[in-house]
CSV table of N, CA and C in Angstrom, one decimal:
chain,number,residue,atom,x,y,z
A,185,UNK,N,116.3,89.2,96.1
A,185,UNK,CA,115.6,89.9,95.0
A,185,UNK,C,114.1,89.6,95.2
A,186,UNK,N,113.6,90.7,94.7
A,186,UNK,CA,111.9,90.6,94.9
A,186,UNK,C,111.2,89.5,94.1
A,187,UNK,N,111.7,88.8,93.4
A,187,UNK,CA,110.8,87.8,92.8
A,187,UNK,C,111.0,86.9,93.3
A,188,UNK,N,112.6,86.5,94.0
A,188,UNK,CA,112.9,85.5,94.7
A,188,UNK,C,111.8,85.3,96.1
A,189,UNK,N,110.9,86.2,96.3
A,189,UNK,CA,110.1,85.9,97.4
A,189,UNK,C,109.3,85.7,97.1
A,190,UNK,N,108.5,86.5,96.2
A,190,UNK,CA,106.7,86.4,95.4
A,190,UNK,C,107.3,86.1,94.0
A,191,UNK,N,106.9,84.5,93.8
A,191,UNK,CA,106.8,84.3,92.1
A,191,UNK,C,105.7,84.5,91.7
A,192,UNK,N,105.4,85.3,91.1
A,192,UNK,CA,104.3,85.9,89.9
A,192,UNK,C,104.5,85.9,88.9
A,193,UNK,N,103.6,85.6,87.9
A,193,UNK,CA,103.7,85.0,86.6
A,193,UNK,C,104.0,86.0,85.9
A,194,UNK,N,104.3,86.1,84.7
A,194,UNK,CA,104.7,87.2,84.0
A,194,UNK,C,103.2,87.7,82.8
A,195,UNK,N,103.4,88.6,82.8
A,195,UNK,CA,101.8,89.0,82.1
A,195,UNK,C,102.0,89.2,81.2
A,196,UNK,N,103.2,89.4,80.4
A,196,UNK,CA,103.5,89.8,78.8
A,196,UNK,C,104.5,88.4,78.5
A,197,UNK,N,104.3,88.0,77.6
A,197,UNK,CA,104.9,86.7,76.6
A,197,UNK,C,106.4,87.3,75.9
A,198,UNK,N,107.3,86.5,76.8
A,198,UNK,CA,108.4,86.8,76.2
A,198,UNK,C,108.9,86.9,74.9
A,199,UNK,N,108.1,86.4,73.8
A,199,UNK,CA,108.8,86.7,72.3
A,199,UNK,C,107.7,88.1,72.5
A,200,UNK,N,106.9,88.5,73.3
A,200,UNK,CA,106.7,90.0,72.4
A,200,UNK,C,107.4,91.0,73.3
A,201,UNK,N,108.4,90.7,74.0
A,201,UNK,CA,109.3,91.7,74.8
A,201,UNK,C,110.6,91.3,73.8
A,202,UNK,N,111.1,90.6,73.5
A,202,UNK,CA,112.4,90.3,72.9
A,202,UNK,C,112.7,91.4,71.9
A,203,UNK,N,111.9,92.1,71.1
A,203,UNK,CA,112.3,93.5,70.2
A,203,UNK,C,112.6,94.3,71.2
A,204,UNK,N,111.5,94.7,72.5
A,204,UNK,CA,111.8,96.0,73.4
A,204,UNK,C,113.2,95.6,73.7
A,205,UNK,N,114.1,94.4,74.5
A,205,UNK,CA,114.6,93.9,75.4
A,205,UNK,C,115.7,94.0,74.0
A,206,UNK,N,116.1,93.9,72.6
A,206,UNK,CA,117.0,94.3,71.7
A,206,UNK,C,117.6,95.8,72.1
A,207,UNK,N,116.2,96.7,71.7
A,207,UNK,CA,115.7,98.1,71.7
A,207,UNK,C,116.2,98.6,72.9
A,208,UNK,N,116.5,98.4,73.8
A,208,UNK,CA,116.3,99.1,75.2
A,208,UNK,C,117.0,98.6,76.4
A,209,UNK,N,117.8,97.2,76.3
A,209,UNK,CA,118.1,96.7,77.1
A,209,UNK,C,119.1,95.5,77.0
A,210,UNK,N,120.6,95.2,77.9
A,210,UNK,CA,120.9,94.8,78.1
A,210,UNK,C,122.4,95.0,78.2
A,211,UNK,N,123.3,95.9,77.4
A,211,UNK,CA,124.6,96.5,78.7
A,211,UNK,C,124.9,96.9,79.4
A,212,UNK,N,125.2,97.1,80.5
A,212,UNK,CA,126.0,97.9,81.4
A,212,UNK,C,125.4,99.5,81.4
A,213,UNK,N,124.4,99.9,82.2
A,213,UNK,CA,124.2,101.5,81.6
A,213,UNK,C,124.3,102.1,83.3
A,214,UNK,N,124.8,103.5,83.0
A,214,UNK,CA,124.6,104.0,84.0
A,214,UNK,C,123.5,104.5,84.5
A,215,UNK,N,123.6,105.0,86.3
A,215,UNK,CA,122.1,105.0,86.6
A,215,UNK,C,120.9,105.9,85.8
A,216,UNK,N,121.7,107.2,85.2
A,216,UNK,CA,120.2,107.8,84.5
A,216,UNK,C,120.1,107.1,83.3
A,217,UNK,N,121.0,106.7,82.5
A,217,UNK,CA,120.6,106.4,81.5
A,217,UNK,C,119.1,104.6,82.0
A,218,UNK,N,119.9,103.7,82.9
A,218,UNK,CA,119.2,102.9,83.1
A,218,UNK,C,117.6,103.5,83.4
A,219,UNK,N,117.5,104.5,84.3
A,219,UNK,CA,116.2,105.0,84.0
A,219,UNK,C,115.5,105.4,82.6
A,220,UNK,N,116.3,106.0,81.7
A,220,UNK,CA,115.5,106.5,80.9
A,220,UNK,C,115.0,105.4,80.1
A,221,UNK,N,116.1,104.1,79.7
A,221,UNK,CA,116.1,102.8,79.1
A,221,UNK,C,114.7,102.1,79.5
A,222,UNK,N,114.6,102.1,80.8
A,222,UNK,CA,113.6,101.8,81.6
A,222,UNK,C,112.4,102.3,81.0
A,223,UNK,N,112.2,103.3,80.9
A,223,UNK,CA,110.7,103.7,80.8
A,223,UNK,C,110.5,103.9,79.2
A,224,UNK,N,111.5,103.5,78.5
A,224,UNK,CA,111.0,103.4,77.1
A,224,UNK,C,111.1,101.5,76.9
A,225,UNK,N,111.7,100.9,78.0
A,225,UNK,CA,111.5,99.6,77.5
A,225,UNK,C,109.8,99.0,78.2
A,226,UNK,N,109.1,99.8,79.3
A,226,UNK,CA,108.5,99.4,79.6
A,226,UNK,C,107.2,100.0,78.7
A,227,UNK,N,107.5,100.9,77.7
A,227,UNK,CA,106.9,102.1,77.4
A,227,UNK,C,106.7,100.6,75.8
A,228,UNK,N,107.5,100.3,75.3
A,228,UNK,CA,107.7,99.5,74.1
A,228,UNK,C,106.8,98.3,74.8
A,229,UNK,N,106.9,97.5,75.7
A,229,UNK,CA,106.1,96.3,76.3
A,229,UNK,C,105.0,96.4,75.8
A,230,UNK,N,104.2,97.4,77.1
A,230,UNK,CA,102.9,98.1,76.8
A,230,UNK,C,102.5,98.0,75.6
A,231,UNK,N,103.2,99.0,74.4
A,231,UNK,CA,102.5,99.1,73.0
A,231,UNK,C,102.3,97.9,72.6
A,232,UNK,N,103.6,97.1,72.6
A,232,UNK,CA,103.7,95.8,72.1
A,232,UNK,C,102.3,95.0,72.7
A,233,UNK,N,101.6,95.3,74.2
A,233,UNK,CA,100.3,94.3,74.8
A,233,UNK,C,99.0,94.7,74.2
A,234,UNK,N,99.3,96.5,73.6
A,234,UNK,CA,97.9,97.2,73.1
A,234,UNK,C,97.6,97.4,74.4
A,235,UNK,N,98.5,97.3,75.9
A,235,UNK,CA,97.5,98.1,76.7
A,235,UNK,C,98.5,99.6,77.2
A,236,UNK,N,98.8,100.1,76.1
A,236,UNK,CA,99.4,101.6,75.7
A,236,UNK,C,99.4,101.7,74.8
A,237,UNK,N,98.2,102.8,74.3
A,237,UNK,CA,98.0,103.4,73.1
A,237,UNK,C,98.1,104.7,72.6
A,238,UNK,N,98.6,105.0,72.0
A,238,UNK,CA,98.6,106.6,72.4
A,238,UNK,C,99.1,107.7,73.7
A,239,UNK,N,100.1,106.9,74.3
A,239,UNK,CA,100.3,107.3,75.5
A,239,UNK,C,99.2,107.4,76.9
A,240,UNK,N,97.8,106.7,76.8
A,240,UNK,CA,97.3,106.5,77.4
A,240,UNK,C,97.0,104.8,77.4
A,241,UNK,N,96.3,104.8,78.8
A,241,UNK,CA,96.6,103.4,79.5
A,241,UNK,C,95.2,102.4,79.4
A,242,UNK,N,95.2,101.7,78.9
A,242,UNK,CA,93.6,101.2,78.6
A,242,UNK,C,93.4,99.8,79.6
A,243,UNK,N,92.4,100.5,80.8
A,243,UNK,CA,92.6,100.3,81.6
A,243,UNK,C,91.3,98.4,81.2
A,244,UNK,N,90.7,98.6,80.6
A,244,UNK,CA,90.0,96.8,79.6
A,244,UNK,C,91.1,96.4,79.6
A,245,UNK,N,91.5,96.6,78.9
A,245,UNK,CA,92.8,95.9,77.8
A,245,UNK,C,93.6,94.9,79.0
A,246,UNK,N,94.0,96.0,80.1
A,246,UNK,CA,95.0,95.6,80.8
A,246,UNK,C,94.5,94.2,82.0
A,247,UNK,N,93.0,94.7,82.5
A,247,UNK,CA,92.8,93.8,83.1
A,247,UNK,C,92.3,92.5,82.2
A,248,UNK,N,92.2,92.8,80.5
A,248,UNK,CA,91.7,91.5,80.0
A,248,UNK,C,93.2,90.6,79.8
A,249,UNK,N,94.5,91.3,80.1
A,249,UNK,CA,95.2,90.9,80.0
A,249,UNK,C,95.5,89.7,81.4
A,250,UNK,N,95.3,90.7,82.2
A,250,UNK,CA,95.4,89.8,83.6
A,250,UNK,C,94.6,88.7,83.8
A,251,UNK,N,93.5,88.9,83.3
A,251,UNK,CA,92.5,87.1,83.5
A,251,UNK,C,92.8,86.2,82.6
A,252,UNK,N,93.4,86.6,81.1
A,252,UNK,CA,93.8,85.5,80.2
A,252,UNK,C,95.6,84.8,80.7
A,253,UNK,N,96.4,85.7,81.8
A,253,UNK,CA,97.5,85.2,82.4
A,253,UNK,C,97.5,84.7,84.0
A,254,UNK,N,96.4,84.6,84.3
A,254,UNK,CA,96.3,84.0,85.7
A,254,UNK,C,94.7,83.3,86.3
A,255,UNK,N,94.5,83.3,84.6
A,255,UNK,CA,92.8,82.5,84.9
A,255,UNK,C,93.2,80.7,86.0
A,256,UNK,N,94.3,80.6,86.1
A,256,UNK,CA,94.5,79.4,86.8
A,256,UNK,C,94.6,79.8,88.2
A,257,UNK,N,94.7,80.8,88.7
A,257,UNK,CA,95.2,81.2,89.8
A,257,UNK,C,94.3,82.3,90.4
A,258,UNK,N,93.1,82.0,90.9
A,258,UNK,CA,92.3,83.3,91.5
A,258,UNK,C,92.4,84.4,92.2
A,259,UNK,N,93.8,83.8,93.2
A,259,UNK,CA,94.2,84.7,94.3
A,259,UNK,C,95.0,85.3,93.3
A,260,UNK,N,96.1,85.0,92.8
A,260,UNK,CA,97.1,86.3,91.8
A,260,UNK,C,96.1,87.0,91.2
A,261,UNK,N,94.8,86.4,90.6
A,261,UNK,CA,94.3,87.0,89.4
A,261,UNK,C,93.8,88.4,90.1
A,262,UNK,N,92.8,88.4,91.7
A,262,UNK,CA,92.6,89.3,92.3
A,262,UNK,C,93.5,90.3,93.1
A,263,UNK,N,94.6,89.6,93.5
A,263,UNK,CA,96.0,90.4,93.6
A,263,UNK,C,96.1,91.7,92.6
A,264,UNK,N,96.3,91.1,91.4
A,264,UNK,CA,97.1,91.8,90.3
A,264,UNK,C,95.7,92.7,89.6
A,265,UNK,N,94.1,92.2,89.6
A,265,UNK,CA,93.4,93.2,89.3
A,265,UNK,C,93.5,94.4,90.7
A,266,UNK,N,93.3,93.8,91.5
A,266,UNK,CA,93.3,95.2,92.9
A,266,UNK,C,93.9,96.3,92.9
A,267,UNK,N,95.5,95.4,92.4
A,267,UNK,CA,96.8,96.4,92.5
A,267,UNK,C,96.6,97.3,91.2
A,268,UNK,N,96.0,96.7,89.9
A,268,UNK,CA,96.2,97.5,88.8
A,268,UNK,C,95.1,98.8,89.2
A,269,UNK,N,94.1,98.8,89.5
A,269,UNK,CA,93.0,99.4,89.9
A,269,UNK,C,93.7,100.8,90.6
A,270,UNK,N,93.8,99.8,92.1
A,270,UNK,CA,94.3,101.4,92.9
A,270,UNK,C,95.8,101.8,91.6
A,271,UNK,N,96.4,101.2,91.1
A,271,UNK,CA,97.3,102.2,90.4
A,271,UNK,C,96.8,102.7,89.4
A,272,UNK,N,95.9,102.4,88.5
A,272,UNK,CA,94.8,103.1,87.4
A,272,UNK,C,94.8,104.5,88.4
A,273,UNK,N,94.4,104.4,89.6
A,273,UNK,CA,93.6,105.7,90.1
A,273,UNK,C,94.9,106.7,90.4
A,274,UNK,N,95.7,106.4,90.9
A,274,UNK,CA,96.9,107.0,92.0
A,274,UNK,C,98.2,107.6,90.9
A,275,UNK,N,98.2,106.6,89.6
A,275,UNK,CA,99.4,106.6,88.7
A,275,UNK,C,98.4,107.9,87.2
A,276,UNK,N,97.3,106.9,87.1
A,276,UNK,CA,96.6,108.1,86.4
A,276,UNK,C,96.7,107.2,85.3
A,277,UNK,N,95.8,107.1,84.3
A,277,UNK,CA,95.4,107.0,83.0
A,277,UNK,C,95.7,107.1,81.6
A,278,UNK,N,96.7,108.3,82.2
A,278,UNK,CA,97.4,108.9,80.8
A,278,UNK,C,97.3,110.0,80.1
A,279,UNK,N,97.2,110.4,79.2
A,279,UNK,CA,96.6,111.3,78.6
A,279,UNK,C,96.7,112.7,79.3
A,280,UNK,N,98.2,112.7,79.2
A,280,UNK,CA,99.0,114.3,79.4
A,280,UNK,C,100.1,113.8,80.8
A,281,UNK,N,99.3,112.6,81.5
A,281,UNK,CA,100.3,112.2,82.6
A,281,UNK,C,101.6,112.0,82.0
A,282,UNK,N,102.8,111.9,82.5
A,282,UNK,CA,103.8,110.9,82.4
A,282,UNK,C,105.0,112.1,81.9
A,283,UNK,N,106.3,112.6,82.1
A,283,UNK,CA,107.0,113.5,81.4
A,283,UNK,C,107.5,112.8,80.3
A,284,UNK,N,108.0,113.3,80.0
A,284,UNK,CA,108.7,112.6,78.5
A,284,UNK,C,109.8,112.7,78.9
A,285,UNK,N,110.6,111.6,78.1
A,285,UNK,CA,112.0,112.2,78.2
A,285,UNK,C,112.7,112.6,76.6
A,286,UNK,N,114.4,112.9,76.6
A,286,UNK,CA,114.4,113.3,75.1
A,286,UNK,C,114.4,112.1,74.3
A,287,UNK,N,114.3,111.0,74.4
A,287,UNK,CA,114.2,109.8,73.6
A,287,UNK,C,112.8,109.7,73.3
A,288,UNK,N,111.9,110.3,73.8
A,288,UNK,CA,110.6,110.6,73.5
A,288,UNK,C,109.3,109.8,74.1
A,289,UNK,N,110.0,109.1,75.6
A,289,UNK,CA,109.6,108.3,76.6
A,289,UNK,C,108.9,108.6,77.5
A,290,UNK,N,107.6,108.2,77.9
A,290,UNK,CA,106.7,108.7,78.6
A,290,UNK,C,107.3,107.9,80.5
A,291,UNK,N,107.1,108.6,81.4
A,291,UNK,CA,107.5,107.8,82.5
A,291,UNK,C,105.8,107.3,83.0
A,292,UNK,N,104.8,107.7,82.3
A,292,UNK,CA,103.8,107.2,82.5
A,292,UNK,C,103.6,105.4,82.6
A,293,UNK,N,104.0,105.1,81.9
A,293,UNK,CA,104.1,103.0,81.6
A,293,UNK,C,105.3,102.3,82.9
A,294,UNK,N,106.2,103.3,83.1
A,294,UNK,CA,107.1,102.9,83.9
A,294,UNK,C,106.7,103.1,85.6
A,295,UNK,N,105.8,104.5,85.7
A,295,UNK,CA,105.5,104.4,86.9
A,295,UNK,C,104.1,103.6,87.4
A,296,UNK,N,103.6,103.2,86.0
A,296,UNK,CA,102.5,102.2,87.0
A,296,UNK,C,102.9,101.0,86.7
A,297,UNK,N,104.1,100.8,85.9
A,297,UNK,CA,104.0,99.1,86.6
A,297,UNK,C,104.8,99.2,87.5
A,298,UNK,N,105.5,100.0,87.7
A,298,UNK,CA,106.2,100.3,89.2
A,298,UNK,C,105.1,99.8,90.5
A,299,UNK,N,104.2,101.1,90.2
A,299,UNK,CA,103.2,100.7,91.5
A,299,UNK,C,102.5,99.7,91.7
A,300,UNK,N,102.4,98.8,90.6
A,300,UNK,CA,101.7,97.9,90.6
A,300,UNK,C,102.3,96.7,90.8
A,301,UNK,N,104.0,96.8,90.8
A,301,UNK,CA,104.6,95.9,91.2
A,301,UNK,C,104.7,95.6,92.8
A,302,UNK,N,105.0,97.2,93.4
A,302,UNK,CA,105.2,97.4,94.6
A,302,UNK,C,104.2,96.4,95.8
A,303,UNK,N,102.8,97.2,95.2
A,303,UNK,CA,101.2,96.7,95.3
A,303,UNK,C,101.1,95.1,95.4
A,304,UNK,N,101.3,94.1,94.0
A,304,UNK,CA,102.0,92.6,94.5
A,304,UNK,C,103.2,92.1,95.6
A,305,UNK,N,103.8,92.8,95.5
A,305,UNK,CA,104.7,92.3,96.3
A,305,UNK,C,104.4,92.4,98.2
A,306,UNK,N,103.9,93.6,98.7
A,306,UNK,CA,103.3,93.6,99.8
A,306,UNK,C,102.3,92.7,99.9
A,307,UNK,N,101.6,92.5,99.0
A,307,UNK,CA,100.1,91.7,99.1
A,307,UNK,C,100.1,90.4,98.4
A,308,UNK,N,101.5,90.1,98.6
A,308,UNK,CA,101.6,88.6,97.8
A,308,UNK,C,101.0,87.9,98.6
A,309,UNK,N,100.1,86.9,98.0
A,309,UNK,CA,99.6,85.5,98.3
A,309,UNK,C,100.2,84.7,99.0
A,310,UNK,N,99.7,84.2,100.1
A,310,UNK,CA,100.9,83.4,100.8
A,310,UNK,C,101.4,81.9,100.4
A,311,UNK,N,100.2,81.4,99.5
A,311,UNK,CA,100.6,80.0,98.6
A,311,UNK,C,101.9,80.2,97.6
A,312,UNK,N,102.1,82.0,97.1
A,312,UNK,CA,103.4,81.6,96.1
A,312,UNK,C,104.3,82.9,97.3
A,313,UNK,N,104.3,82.8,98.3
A,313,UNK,CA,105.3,84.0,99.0
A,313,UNK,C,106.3,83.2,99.7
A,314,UNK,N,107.3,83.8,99.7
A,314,UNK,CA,108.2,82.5,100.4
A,314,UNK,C,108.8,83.0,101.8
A,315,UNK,N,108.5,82.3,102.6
A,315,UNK,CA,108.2,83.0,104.4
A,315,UNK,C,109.5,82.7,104.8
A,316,UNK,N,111.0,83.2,104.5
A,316,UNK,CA,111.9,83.2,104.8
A,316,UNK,C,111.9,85.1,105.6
A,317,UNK,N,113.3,84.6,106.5
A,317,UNK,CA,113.6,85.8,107.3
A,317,UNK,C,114.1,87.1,106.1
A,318,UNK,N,115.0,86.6,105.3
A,318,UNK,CA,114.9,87.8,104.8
A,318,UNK,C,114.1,88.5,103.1
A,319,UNK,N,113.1,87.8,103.1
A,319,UNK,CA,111.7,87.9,102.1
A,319,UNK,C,111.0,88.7,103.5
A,320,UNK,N,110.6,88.1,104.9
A,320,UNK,CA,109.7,89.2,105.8
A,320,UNK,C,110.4,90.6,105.8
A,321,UNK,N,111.7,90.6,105.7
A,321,UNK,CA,112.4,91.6,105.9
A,321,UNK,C,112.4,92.7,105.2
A,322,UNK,N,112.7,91.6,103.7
A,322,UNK,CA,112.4,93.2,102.8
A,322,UNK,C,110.7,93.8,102.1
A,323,UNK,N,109.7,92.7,102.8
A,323,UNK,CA,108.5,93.2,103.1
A,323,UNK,C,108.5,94.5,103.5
A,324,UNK,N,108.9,94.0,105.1
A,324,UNK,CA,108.6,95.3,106.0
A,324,UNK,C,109.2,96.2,105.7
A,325,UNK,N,110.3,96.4,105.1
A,325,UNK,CA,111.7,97.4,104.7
A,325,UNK,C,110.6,98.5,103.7
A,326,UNK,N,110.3,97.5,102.9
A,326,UNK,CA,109.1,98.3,101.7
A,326,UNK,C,107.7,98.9,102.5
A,327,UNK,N,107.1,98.2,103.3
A,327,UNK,CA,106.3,98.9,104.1
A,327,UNK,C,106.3,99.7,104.4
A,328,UNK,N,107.8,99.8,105.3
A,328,UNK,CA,108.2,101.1,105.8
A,328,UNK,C,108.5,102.6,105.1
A,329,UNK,N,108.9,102.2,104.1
A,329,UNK,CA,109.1,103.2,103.1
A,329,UNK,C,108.0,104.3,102.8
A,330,UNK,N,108.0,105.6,102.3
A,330,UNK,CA,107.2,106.2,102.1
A,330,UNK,C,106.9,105.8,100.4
A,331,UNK,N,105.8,105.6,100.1
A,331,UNK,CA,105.3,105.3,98.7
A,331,UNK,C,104.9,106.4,98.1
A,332,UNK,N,106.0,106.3,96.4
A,332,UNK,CA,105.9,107.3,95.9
A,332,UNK,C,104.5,107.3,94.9
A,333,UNK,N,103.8,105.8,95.2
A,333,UNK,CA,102.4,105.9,94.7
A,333,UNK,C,100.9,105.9,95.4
């Protein structure tokens, strides 16, 4: 698993995911529904950080988020600003981006932490990356891939 290689800290505080993670997550769903679950649980996160307001992405907010969860750690903290940046640009801002779905879920929140996950994980830090054969493997596997961001 991807974390099992790059441990990165988590940016949102688990009691204010625990309503989304009621709301949105945890039996058995099939693949579309797990998508659509998905981007309303990522969609509920966000609200829940204030850095999704109104369907758009506040792009302060988010990086004030990232220095108050990795002020101990300079290289993640520059990691995770870089990566939010180029996805700020590539994923878009908001504000008409993102489809909806009928639950009334923007895939806007879902696709940039998508990218911005992807973004850490290629460019993980080598102090928390874990240099086993198959962590380089599913690097390069992701490398190789065409990026849908």
């Amino acid at each position: 698993h991807p974390k099992d290689c790059c441990q990165l800290p988590s940016l949102i505080d688990e009691e204010l995911l625990r309503n989304c993670k009621t709301l949105y997550g945890g039996e058995p769903l099939q693949r579309k529904l797990i998508y659509e679950r998905g981007k309303c649980f990522v969609e509920c996160a966000l609200n829940a950080t204030g850095t999704l307001v109104g369907g758009v992405l506040d792009q302060a907010k988010i990086l004030h988020v990232i220095v108050t969860a990795t002020q101990n750690d300079p290289a993640v903290m520059q990691l995770f600003q870089s990566s939010t940046l180029q996805c700020f640009q590539t994923v878009g801002a908001g504000g008409g981006g993102g489809a909806s779905s009928p639950a009334g879920c923007s895939s806007l929140g879902v696709d940039f932490v998508g990218c911005v996950n992807i973004k850490n994980f290629v460019n993980c830090p080598p102090h928390i990356w874990s240099n086993s054969a198959q962590c380089n493997a599913l690097r390069q596997y992701i490398l190789e891939c065409p990026q849908p961001f």
